[in-house]
Amino acid sequence: EIVLTQSPGTLSLSPGEGATLSCRASQSVSSTSLAWYQHKPGQAPRLLIYGASSRATGIPDRFSGSGSGTDFTLTISRLEPEDFAVYYCQQYGGSPPYTFGQGTKLEIK
Amino acid sequence: QVQFVQSGAEVKKPGASVKLSCEASGYTFTNFAMHWVRQAPGQRLEWMGWINAGNGNTRYSQKLQGRVTLSRDTSANTVYMELSSLRSEDTAVYYCARQSWYHFDHWGQGTLVTVSS
């Protein structure tokens, strides 16, 4: 099983600041199979980034993804109030074929 | 627009079974695979399995193999997830999600299943 470890567990920032979220894989992951999601309580998870760096439809350009191999990053520039949520990375490959990170909670400072 | 409507919350006793539904709209149902993902309290998201909505082929997580069954009704644009021999560890929010390449581009709102005696 490919284990994804996200850091930090919680990130406390103010609107207008930038955020950097990390996702580290226990073994190399194809960039095409790394995605990021935003999840707010009581809502459906929302796809933000796929293929490590491609923004999903309708996602603002303040969200960007990067990385390769075992280290991937989600960057949010200029935080908006609606960006405070939990963020998950997800990969495809291995067995089970899909695994998720434990999440990073982005909270208002 | 693409939308999924999941069935309502369930409370079950240990050993029972539960069958959840996920009705799709806004796209050609048979053109996409559908997955089920769950999240137990305080735990990470866990992939359970997928079904090819076109031909009905399925694949399940090894952890849940033998207890989980996915099915679909193409006339109703609905996928189903049945989980048997429920135990307390199955208490979770269950999501359906549509596959696009190697990720999930649209998700349902989730269904809470509580397993308690």
JSON list of N, CA, C and O in Angstrom, two decimals, chain A residues 32-37 47 49-51 56 90 92 98, chain B residues 33 35 97-107:
[
{"chain": "A", "resi": 32, "resn": "THR", "atom": "N", "xyz": [0.87, 11.85, -12.88]},
{"chain": "A", "resi": 32, "resn": "THR", "atom": "CA", "xyz": [-0.46, 11.88, -13.49]},
{"chain": "A", "resi": 32, "resn": "THR", "atom": "C", "xyz": [-1.53, 11.37, -12.53]},
{"chain": "A", "resi": 32, "resn": "THR", "atom": "O", "xyz": [-2.72, 11.59, -12.75]},
{"chain": "A", "resi": 33, "resn": "SER", "atom": "N", "xyz": [-1.12, 10.70, -11.46]},
{"chain": "A", "resi": 33, "resn": "SER", "atom": "CA", "xyz": [-2.11, 10.07, -10.59]},
{"chain": "A", "resi": 33, "resn": "SER", "atom": "C", "xyz": [-2.16, 10.69, -9.20]},
{"chain": "A", "resi": 33, "resn": "SER", "atom": "O", "xyz": [-2.61, 10.05, -8.26]},
{"chain": "A", "resi": 34, "resn": "LEU", "atom": "N", "xyz": [-1.75, 11.95, -9.07]},
{"chain": "A", "resi": 34, "resn": "LEU", "atom": "CA", "xyz": [-1.79, 12.63, -7.78]},
{"chain": "A", "resi": 34, "resn": "LEU", "atom": "C", "xyz": [-2.81, 13.76, -7.86]},
{"chain": "A", "resi": 34, "resn": "LEU", "atom": "O", "xyz": [-2.76, 14.60, -8.77]},
{"chain": "A", "resi": 35, "resn": "ALA", "atom": "N", "xyz": [-3.75, 13.76, -6.92]},
{"chain": "A", "resi": 35, "resn": "ALA", "atom": "CA", "xyz": [-4.81, 14.76, -6.92]},
{"chain": "A", "resi": 35, "resn": "ALA", "atom": "C", "xyz": [-4.95, 15.38, -5.53]},
{"chain": "A", "resi": 35, "resn": "ALA", "atom": "O", "xyz": [-4.53, 14.80, -4.53]},
{"chain": "A", "resi": 36, "resn": "TRP", "atom": "N", "xyz": [-5.57, 16.55, -5.51]},
{"chain": "A", "resi": 36, "resn": "TRP", "atom": "CA", "xyz": [-5.86, 17.25, -4.26]},
{"chain": "A", "resi": 36, "resn": "TRP", "atom": "C", "xyz": [-7.35, 17.60, -4.22]},
{"chain": "A", "resi": 36, "resn": "TRP", "atom": "O", "xyz": [-7.94, 17.98, -5.23]},
{"chain": "A", "resi": 37, "resn": "TYR", "atom": "N", "xyz": [-7.93, 17.50, -3.01]},
{"chain": "A", "resi": 37, "resn": "TYR", "atom": "CA", "xyz": [-9.33, 17.81, -2.80]},
{"chain": "A", "resi": 37, "resn": "TYR", "atom": "C", "xyz": [-9.47, 18.77, -1.62]},
{"chain": "A", "resi": 37, "resn": "TYR", "atom": "O", "xyz": [-8.69, 18.75, -0.68]},
{"chain": "A", "resi": 47, "resn": "LEU", "atom": "N", "xyz": [-12.83, 18.42, -6.08]},
{"chain": "A", "resi": 47, "resn": "LEU", "atom": "CA", "xyz": [-11.54, 18.24, -6.76]},
{"chain": "A", "resi": 47, "resn": "LEU", "atom": "C", "xyz": [-10.93, 19.61, -7.05]},
{"chain": "A", "resi": 47, "resn": "LEU", "atom": "O", "xyz": [-11.57, 20.48, -7.65]},
{"chain": "A", "resi": 49, "resn": "ILE", "atom": "N", "xyz": [-7.06, 19.84, -7.83]},
{"chain": "A", "resi": 49, "resn": "ILE", "atom": "CA", "xyz": [-5.90, 19.63, -8.67]},
{"chain": "A", "resi": 49, "resn": "ILE", "atom": "C", "xyz": [-5.84, 18.15, -9.05]},
{"chain": "A", "resi": 49, "resn": "ILE", "atom": "O", "xyz": [-6.06, 17.28, -8.20]},
{"chain": "A", "resi": 50, "resn": "TYR", "atom": "N", "xyz": [-5.54, 17.87, -10.31]},
{"chain": "A", "resi": 50, "resn": "TYR", "atom": "CA", "xyz": [-5.29, 16.50, -10.75]},
{"chain": "A", "resi": 50, "resn": "TYR", "atom": "C", "xyz": [-4.00, 16.48, -11.56]},
{"chain": "A", "resi": 50, "resn": "TYR", "atom": "O", "xyz": [-3.53, 17.53, -12.01]},
{"chain": "A", "resi": 51, "resn": "GLY", "atom": "N", "xyz": [-3.46, 15.29, -11.74]},
{"chain": "A", "resi": 51, "resn": "GLY", "atom": "CA", "xyz": [-2.19, 15.20, -12.46]},
{"chain": "A", "resi": 51, "resn": "GLY", "atom": "C", "xyz": [-1.10, 16.05, -11.81]},
{"chain": "A", "resi": 51, "resn": "GLY", "atom": "O", "xyz": [-0.23, 16.59, -12.50]},
{"chain": "A", "resi": 56, "resn": "ALA", "atom": "N", "xyz": [-8.64, 21.77, -11.69]},
{"chain": "A", "resi": 56, "resn": "ALA", "atom": "CA", "xyz": [-9.93, 21.27, -12.14]},
{"chain": "A", "resi": 56, "resn": "ALA", "atom": "C", "xyz": [-10.80, 22.43, -12.63]},
{"chain": "A", "resi": 56, "resn": "ALA", "atom": "O", "xyz": [-10.51, 23.60, -12.35]},
{"chain": "A", "resi": 90, "resn": "GLN", "atom": "N", "xyz": [-4.47, 12.51, -2.83]},
{"chain": "A", "resi": 90, "resn": "GLN", "atom": "CA", "xyz": [-4.92, 11.15, -3.22]},
{"chain": "A", "resi": 90, "resn": "GLN", "atom": "C", "xyz": [-4.04, 10.67, -4.35]},
{"chain": "A", "resi": 90, "resn": "GLN", "atom": "O", "xyz": [-3.64, 11.46, -5.21]},
{"chain": "A", "resi": 92, "resn": "TYR", "atom": "N", "xyz": [-3.21, 7.25, -7.18]},
{"chain": "A", "resi": 92, "resn": "TYR", "atom": "CA", "xyz": [-3.66, 6.00, -7.79]},
{"chain": "A", "resi": 92, "resn": "TYR", "atom": "C", "xyz": [-2.41, 5.15, -8.07]},
{"chain": "A", "resi": 92, "resn": "TYR", "atom": "O", "xyz": [-1.43, 5.62, -8.63]},
{"chain": "A", "resi": 98, "resn": "TYR", "atom": "N", "xyz": [-6.34, 3.13, -4.80]},
{"chain": "A", "resi": 98, "resn": "TYR", "atom": "CA", "xyz": [-6.50, 4.53, -4.44]},
{"chain": "A", "resi": 98, "resn": "TYR", "atom": "C", "xyz": [-6.28, 4.68, -2.94]},
{"chain": "A", "resi": 98, "resn": "TYR", "atom": "O", "xyz": [-6.89, 3.98, -2.14]},
{"chain": "B", "resi": 33, "resn": "ALA", "atom": "N", "xyz": [-17.01, 5.24, -14.65]},
{"chain": "B", "resi": 33, "resn": "ALA", "atom": "CA", "xyz": [-16.98, 4.35, -13.50]},
{"chain": "B", "resi": 33, "resn": "ALA", "atom": "C", "xyz": [-17.32, 5.15, -12.25]},
{"chain": "B", "resi": 33, "resn": "ALA", "atom": "O", "xyz": [-17.02, 6.34, -12.15]},
{"chain": "B", "resi": 35, "resn": "HIS", "atom": "N", "xyz": [-17.17, 5.09, -7.95]},
{"chain": "B", "resi": 35, "resn": "HIS", "atom": "CA", "xyz": [-16.45, 4.54, -6.81]},
{"chain": "B", "resi": 35, "resn": "HIS", "atom": "C", "xyz": [-17.22, 4.85, -5.53]},
{"chain": "B", "resi": 35, "resn": "HIS", "atom": "O", "xyz": [-18.01, 5.79, -5.47]},
{"chain": "B", "resi": 97, "resn": "ALA", "atom": "N", "xyz": [-18.46, 8.58, -5.80]},
{"chain": "B", "resi": 97, "resn": "ALA", "atom": "CA", "xyz": [-17.62, 9.54, -6.52]},
{"chain": "B", "resi": 97, "resn": "ALA", "atom": "C", "xyz": [-17.41, 9.04, -7.94]},
{"chain": "B", "resi": 97, "resn": "ALA", "atom": "O", "xyz": [-17.21, 7.84, -8.17]},
{"chain": "B", "resi": 98, "resn": "ARG", "atom": "N", "xyz": [-17.42, 9.96, -8.88]},
{"chain": "B", "resi": 98, "resn": "ARG", "atom": "CA", "xyz": [-17.22, 9.61, -10.28]},
{"chain": "B", "resi": 98, "resn": "ARG", "atom": "C", "xyz": [-15.74, 9.65, -10.64]},
{"chain": "B", "resi": 98, "resn": "ARG", "atom": "O", "xyz": [-15.03, 10.60, -10.30]},
{"chain": "B", "resi": 99, "resn": "GLN", "atom": "N", "xyz": [-15.30, 8.62, -11.34]},
{"chain": "B", "resi": 99, "resn": "GLN", "atom": "CA", "xyz": [-13.90, 8.58, -11.76]},
{"chain": "B", "resi": 99, "resn": "GLN", "atom": "C", "xyz": [-13.66, 9.35, -13.04]},
{"chain": "B", "resi": 99, "resn": "GLN", "atom": "O", "xyz": [-14.45, 9.27, -13.99]},
{"chain": "B", "resi": 100, "resn": "SER", "atom": "N", "xyz": [-12.57, 10.10, -13.04]},
{"chain": "B", "resi": 100, "resn": "SER", "atom": "CA", "xyz": [-12.08, 10.72, -14.26]},
{"chain": "B", "resi": 100, "resn": "SER", "atom": "C", "xyz": [-10.57, 10.49, -14.28]},
{"chain": "B", "resi": 100, "resn": "SER", "atom": "O", "xyz": [-9.86, 10.97, -13.41]},
{"chain": "B", "resi": 101, "resn": "TRP", "atom": "N", "xyz": [-10.08, 9.75, -15.25]},
{"chain": "B", "resi": 101, "resn": "TRP", "atom": "CA", "xyz": [-8.68, 9.36, -15.27]},
{"chain": "B", "resi": 101, "resn": "TRP", "atom": "C", "xyz": [-8.30, 8.70, -13.94]},
{"chain": "B", "resi": 101, "resn": "TRP", "atom": "O", "xyz": [-8.85, 7.66, -13.61]},
{"chain": "B", "resi": 102, "resn": "TYR", "atom": "N", "xyz": [-7.38, 9.30, -13.18]},
{"chain": "B", "resi": 102, "resn": "TYR", "atom": "CA", "xyz": [-6.93, 8.67, -11.95]},
{"chain": "B", "resi": 102, "resn": "TYR", "atom": "C", "xyz": [-7.43, 9.38, -10.70]},
{"chain": "B", "resi": 102, "resn": "TYR", "atom": "O", "xyz": [-6.88, 9.20, -9.62]},
{"chain": "B", "resi": 103, "resn": "HIS", "atom": "N", "xyz": [-8.47, 10.18, -10.84]},
{"chain": "B", "resi": 103, "resn": "HIS", "atom": "CA", "xyz": [-8.99, 10.92, -9.71]},
{"chain": "B", "resi": 103, "resn": "HIS", "atom": "C", "xyz": [-10.51, 10.90, -9.76]},
{"chain": "B", "resi": 103, "resn": "HIS", "atom": "O", "xyz": [-11.11, 10.25, -10.61]},
{"chain": "B", "resi": 104, "resn": "PHE", "atom": "N", "xyz": [-11.12, 11.62, -8.81]},
{"chain": "B", "resi": 104, "resn": "PHE", "atom": "CA", "xyz": [-12.58, 11.65, -8.69]},
{"chain": "B", "resi": 104, "resn": "PHE", "atom": "C", "xyz": [-13.05, 13.08, -8.89]},
{"chain": "B", "resi": 104, "resn": "PHE", "atom": "O", "xyz": [-12.76, 13.95, -8.07]},
{"chain": "B", "resi": 105, "resn": "ASP", "atom": "N", "xyz": [-13.76, 13.32, -9.98]},
{"chain": "B", "resi": 105, "resn": "ASP", "atom": "CA", "xyz": [-14.07, 14.69, -10.33]},
{"chain": "B", "resi": 105, "resn": "ASP", "atom": "C", "xyz": [-15.37, 15.21, -9.73]},
{"chain": "B", "resi": 105, "resn": "ASP", "atom": "O", "xyz": [-15.57, 16.43, -9.66]},
{"chain": "B", "resi": 106, "resn": "HIS", "atom": "N", "xyz": [-16.26, 14.33, -9.34]},
{"chain": "B", "resi": 106, "resn": "HIS", "atom": "CA", "xyz": [-17.50, 14.75, -8.69]},
{"chain": "B", "resi": 106, "resn": "HIS", "atom": "C", "xyz": [-17.86, 13.73, -7.62]},
{"chain": "B", "resi": 106, "resn": "HIS", "atom": "O", "xyz": [-17.70, 12.52, -7.84]},
{"chain": "B", "resi": 107, "resn": "TRP", "atom": "N", "xyz": [-18.34, 14.24, -6.48]},
{"chain": "B", "resi": 107, "resn": "TRP", "atom": "CA", "xyz": [-18.67, 13.41, -5.34]},
{"chain": "B", "resi": 107, "resn": "TRP", "atom": "C", "xyz": [-20.12, 13.65, -4.91]},
{"chain": "B", "resi": 107, "resn": "TRP", "atom": "O", "xyz": [-20.66, 14.75, -5.09]}
]
